[in-house]
Coordinates of C-alpha atoms in Angstrom, one line a residue:
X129 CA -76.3 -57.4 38.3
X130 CA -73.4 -60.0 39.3
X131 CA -72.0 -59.5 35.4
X132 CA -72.6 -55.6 35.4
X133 CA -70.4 -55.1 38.3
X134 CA -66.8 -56.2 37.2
X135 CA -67.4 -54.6 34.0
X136 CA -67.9 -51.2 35.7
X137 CA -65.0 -51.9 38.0
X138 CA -63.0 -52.8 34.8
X139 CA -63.7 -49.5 33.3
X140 CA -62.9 -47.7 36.2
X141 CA -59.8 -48.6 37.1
X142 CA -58.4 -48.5 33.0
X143 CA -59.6 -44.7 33.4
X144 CA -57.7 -44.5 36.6
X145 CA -55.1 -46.1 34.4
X146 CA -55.7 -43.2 31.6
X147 CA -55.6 -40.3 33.9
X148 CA -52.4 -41.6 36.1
X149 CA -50.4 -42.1 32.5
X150 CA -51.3 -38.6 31.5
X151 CA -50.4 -36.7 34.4
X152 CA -46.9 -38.2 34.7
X153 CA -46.1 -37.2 31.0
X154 CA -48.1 -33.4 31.8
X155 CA -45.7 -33.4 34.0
X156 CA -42.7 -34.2 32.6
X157 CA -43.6 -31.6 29.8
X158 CA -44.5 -29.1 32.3
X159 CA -40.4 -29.9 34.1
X160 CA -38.8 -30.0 30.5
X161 CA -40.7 -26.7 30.2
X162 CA -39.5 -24.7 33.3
X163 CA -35.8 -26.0 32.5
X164 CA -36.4 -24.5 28.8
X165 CA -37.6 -21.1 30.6
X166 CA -34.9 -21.2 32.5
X167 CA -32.1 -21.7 30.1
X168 CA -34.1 -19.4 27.9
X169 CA -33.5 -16.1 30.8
X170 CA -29.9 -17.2 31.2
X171 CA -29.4 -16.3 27.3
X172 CA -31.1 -13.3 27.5
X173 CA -29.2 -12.1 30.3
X174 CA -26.2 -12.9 28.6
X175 CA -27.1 -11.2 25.3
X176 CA -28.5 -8.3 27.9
X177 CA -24.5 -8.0 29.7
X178 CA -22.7 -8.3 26.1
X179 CA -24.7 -5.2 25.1
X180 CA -24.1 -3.1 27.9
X181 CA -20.6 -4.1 27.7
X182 CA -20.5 -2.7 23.7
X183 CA -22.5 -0.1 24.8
X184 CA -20.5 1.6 27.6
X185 CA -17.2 0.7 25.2
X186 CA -18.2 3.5 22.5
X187 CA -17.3 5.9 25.7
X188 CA -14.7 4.5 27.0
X189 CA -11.1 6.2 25.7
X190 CA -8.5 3.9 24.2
X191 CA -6.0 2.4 21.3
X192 CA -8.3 0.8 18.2
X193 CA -6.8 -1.0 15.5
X194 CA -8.9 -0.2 11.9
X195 CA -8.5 -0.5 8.5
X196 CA -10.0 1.7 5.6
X197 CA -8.5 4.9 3.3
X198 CA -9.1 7.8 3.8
X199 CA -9.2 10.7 0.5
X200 CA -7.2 14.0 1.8
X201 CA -6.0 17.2 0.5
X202 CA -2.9 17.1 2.6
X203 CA -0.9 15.5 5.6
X204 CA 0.8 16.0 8.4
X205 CA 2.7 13.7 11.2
X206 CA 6.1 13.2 12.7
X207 CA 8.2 10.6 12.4
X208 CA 8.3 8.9 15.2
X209 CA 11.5 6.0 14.6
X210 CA 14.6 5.9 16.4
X211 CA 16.5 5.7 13.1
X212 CA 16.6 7.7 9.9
X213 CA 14.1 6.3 8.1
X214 CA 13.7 6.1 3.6
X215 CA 10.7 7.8 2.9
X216 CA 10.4 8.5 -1.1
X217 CA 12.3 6.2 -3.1
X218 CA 12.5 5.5 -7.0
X219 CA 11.0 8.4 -8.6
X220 CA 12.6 8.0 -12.1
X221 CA 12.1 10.6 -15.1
X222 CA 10.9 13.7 -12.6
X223 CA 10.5 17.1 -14.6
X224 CA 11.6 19.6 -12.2
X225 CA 12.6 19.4 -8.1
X226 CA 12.4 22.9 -6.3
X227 CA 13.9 22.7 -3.0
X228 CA 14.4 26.0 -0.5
X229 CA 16.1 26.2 2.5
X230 CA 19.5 26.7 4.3
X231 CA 22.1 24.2 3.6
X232 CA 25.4 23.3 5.8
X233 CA 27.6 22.1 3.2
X234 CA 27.2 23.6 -0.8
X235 CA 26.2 21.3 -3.8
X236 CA 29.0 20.7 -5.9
X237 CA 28.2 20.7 -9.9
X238 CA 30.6 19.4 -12.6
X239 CA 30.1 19.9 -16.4
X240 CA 29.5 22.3 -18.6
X241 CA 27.8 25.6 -18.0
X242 CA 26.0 28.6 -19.9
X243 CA 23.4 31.2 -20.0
X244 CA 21.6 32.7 -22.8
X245 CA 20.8 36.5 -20.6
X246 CA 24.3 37.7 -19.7
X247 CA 27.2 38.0 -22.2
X248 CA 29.9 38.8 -19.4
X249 CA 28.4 35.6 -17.5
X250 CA 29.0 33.5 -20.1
X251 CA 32.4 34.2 -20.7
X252 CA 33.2 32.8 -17.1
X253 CA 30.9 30.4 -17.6
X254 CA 33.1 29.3 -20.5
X255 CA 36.3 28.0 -18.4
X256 CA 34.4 26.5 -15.7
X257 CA 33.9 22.5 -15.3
X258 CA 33.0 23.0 -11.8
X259 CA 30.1 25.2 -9.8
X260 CA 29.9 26.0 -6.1
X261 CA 26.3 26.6 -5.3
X262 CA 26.0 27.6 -1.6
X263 CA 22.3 28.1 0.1
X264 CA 23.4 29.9 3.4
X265 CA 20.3 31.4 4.2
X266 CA 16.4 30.0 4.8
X267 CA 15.3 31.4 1.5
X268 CA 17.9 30.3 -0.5
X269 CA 16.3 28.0 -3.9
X270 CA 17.6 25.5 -6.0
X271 CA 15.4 24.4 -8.8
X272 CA 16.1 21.3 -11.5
X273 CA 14.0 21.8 -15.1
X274 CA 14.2 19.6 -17.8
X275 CA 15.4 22.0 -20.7
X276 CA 12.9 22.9 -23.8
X277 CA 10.0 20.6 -22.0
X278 CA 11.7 17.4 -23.2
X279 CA 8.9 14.4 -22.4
X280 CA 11.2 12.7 -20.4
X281 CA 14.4 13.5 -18.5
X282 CA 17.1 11.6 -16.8
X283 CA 16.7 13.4 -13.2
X284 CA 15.8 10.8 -10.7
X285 CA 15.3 11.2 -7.3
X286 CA 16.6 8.0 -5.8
X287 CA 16.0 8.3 -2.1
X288 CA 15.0 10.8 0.6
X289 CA 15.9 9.9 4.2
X290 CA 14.3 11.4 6.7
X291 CA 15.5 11.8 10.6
X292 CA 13.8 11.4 13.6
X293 CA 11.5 13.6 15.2
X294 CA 11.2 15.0 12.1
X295 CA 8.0 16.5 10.9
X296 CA 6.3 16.2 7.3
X297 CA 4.1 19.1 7.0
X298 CA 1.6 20.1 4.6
X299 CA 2.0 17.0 2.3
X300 CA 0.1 16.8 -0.8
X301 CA -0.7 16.0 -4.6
X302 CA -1.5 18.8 -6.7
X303 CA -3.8 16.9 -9.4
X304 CA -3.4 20.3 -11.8
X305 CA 0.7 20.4 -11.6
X306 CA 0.9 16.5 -10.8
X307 CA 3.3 17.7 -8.6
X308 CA 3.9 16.2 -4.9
X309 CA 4.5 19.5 -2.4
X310 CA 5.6 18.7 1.5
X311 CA 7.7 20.7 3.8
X312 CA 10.2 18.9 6.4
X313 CA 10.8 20.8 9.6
X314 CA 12.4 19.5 13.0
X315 CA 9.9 19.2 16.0
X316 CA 12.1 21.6 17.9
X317 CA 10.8 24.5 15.1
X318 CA 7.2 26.0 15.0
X319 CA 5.1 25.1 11.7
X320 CA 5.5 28.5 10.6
X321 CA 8.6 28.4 8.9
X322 CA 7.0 26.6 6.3
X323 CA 5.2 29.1 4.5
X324 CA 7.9 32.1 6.3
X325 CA 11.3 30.7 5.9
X326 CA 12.3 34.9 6.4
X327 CA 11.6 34.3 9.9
X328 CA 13.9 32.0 10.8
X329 CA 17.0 33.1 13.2
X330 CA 19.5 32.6 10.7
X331 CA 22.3 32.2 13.6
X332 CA 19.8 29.6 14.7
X333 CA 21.7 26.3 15.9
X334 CA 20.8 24.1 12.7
X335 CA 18.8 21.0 12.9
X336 CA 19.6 17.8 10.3
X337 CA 16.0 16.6 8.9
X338 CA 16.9 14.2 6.5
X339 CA 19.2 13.7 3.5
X340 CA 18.1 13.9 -0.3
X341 CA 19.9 12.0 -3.3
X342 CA 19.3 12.9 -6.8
X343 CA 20.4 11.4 -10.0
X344 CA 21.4 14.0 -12.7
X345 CA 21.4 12.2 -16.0
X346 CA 23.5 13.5 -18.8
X347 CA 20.5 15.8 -20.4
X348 CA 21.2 19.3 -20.3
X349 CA 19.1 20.8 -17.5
X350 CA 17.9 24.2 -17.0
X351 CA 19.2 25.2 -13.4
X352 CA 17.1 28.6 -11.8
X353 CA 19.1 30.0 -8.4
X354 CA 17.8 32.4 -5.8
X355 CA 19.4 33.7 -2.7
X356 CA 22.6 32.1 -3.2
X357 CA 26.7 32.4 -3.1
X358 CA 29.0 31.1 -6.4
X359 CA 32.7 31.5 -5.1
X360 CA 33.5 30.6 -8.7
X361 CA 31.6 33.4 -9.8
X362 CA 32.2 36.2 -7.4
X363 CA 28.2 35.9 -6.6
X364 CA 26.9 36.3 -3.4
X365 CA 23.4 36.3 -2.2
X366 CA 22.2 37.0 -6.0
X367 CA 18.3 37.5 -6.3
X368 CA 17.6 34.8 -9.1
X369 CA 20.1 33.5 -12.4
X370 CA 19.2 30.9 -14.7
X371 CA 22.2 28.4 -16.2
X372 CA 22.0 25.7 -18.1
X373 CA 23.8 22.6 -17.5
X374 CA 24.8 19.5 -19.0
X375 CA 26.4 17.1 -16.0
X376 CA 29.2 14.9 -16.4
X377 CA 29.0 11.3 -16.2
X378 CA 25.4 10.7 -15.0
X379 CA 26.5 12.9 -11.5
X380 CA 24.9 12.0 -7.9
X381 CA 24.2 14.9 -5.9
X382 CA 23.8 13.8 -2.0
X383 CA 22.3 17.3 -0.1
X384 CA 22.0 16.9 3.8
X385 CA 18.8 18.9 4.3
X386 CA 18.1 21.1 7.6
X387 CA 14.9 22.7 9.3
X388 CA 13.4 24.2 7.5
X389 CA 13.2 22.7 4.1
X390 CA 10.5 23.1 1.5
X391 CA 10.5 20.6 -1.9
X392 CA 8.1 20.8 -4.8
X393 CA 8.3 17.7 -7.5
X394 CA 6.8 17.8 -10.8
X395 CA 6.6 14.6 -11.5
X396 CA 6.1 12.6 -14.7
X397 CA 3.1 10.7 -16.0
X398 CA 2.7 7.1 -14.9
X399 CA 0.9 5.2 -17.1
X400 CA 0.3 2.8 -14.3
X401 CA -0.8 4.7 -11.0
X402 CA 0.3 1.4 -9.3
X403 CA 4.3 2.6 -9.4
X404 CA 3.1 5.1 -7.8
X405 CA 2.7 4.0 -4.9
X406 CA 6.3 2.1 -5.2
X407 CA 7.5 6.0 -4.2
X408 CA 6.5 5.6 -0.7
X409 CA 8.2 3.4 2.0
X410 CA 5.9 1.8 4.1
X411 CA 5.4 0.9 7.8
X412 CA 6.7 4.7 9.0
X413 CA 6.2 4.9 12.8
X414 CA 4.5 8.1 12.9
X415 CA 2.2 10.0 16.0
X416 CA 0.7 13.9 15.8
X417 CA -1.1 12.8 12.3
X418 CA -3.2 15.5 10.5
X419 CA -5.8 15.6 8.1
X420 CA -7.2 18.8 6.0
X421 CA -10.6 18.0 4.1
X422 CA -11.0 14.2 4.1
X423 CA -13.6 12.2 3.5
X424 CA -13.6 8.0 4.4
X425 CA -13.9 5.7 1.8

C-alpha cells in the first residue's frame, strides 16, 4: 500500500494540472470571443447608420452631379451667362438657312441679281449691284438655297452668338430633312411667339437675342423673300419673290437678331457624325432645361 499511494497522488495532482491548463486557455477563447462579438455589433451598427443615412437621402431635395445622355426629340433652356456666349460654330457647305423674324438694321446684298417670273423685275434687277432687304415686321422671311440642288454650296454659317437670358426653344434634328430647327426668344417674351410671330406687338420695345454670321460664297444662290421692304425696288411688305444671286467676293453678312427669331438649317451630309458635334460650343451655363420624349441611355 506504501507504493500505491504516491502513485495515486501523482496522478491526481497531473489531472489537477490538466484541468487548471485547460480552463485558462477556455477562457482566454471564451474573452477573445466576447471581444470578437463585440467588434462584430459595432460593424453592424455602422453598416445599419450608413443605410439609413442612403436611405433617408433618396428624399431629401438637393443639387446632384451625374453623367449619362440622354436621346430627345427636342430642347429647351435659357442661357444663363453674363456674356454673349457662341453657340453654333463652323457649319461649312449648309444647303439652305430660313430665318423669320423682325430685324433692326436691313441686310445689305452686293452682286448680281435676277429672276426668271417677272420681266419688268428683271429689268431693275439689271442695273442693280446692290439690294436693301429690310424685315420690319415679326413675320418677315429670309431664306438662302443652294441653286439647281448643287451637292455642295459655299454658304457657311460661321458663328451664332447668343445673349443672355436668352431662351433656345424648341430645338431639334429633323432626321427626314437633316435639318436643325430652334427658335431664340428673350425671357421677357412668352413661348408663344414661336409658333405665332403675328402676335407680337409690333411697336413692342425690341429685345437683342443674339447675332448670326454667314458666309456667302461666290455660288449663285437662290434667295426666296416674304414680308419684306426693297427701297431699291420700290417693294414694300411684298408677300413672297424669289431672286437669284451671285455675291461678290465671298460676302459676310453679320444680322443682329431680336425676339422673336425662328431659323431652320438644312444641313449637309457629314460623312463623319463626329464634326458634328464640332457645331456646338460647349460648357453653356444654362437653367429652365426641357425635354419632349426622351429616353436615358
Amino acid at each position: 500500500m506504501t507504493t500505491i499511494l504516491p502513485q495515486i497522488y501523482k496522478f491526481d495532482a497531473s489531472m489537477a494540472n490538466i484541468f487548471d491548463r485547460f480552463k485558462e486557455k477556455f477562457d482566454n477563447w471564451y474573452g477573445s470571443l466576447t471581444t470578437i462579438r463585440t467588434i462584430d455589433k459595432f460593424f453592424a451598427i455602422f453598416l445599419l447608420t450608413i443605410w439609413i443615412i442612403i436611405l433617408v437621402s433618396y428624399f431629401i431635395p438637393g443639387n446632384y452631379i451625374f453623367e449619362g445622355n440622354l436621346i430627345i426629340e427636342s430642347l429647351n433652356f435659357t442661357y444663363n451667362g453674363n456674356d454673349d456666349k457662341l453657340f453654333l460654330q463652323k457649319i461649312e457647305a449648309i444647303k439652305s438657312i430660313n430665318f423669320q423674324g423682325k430685324l433692326e438694321q436691313p441686310i445689305a446684298l452686293s452682286g448680281t441679281f435676277s429672276t426668271d417670273n417677272d420681266p419688268e423685275l428683271q429689268n431693275k434687277l439689271a442695273n442693280i449691284d446692290t439690294l436693301t432687304v429690310e424685315l420690319p415686321f415679326p413675320e418677315s422671311r429670309f431664306i438662302i438655297n443652294q441653286k439647281n440642288n448643287l451637292e455642295t454650296t459655299q454658304v457657311s454659317l460661321i458663328e451664332l452668338r447668343i445673349e443672355p437670358e436668352t431662351n433656345i426653344n424648341q430645338l431639334n434634328y429633323n432626321n427626314t430633312n437633316n435639318s436643325l430647327e430652334f427658335c431664340l426668344h428673350s425671357i421677357k417674351h412668352s413661348s408663344e411667339y414661336c409658333e405665332f410671330p403675328e402676335n407680337i406687338d409690333n411697336y413692342e420695345l425690341p429685345v437683342n437675342i443674339g447675332q448670326l454670321r454667314l458666309e456667302l460664297g461666290q455660288d449663285t444662290l437662290e434667295i426666296q423673300l416674304g414680308q419684306i421692304n426693297i427701297p431699291e425696288l420700290n417693294l414694300n411688305r411684298t408677300e413672297e419673290i424669289t431672286l437669284q444671286f451671285t455675291p461678290n467676293n465671298n460676302d459676310t453678312i453679320n444680322i443682329n437678331l431680336l425676339s422673336s427669331h425662328q431659323l431652320f438649317i438644312t444641313l449637309p451630309k457629314e460623312k463623319d457624325e463626329n464634326n458634328a458635334i464640332t457645331w456646338f460650343r460647349k460648357d453653356i451655363d444654362v437653367k429652365n432645361v426641357q425635354f419632349s420624349r426622351y429616353k436615358t441611355t
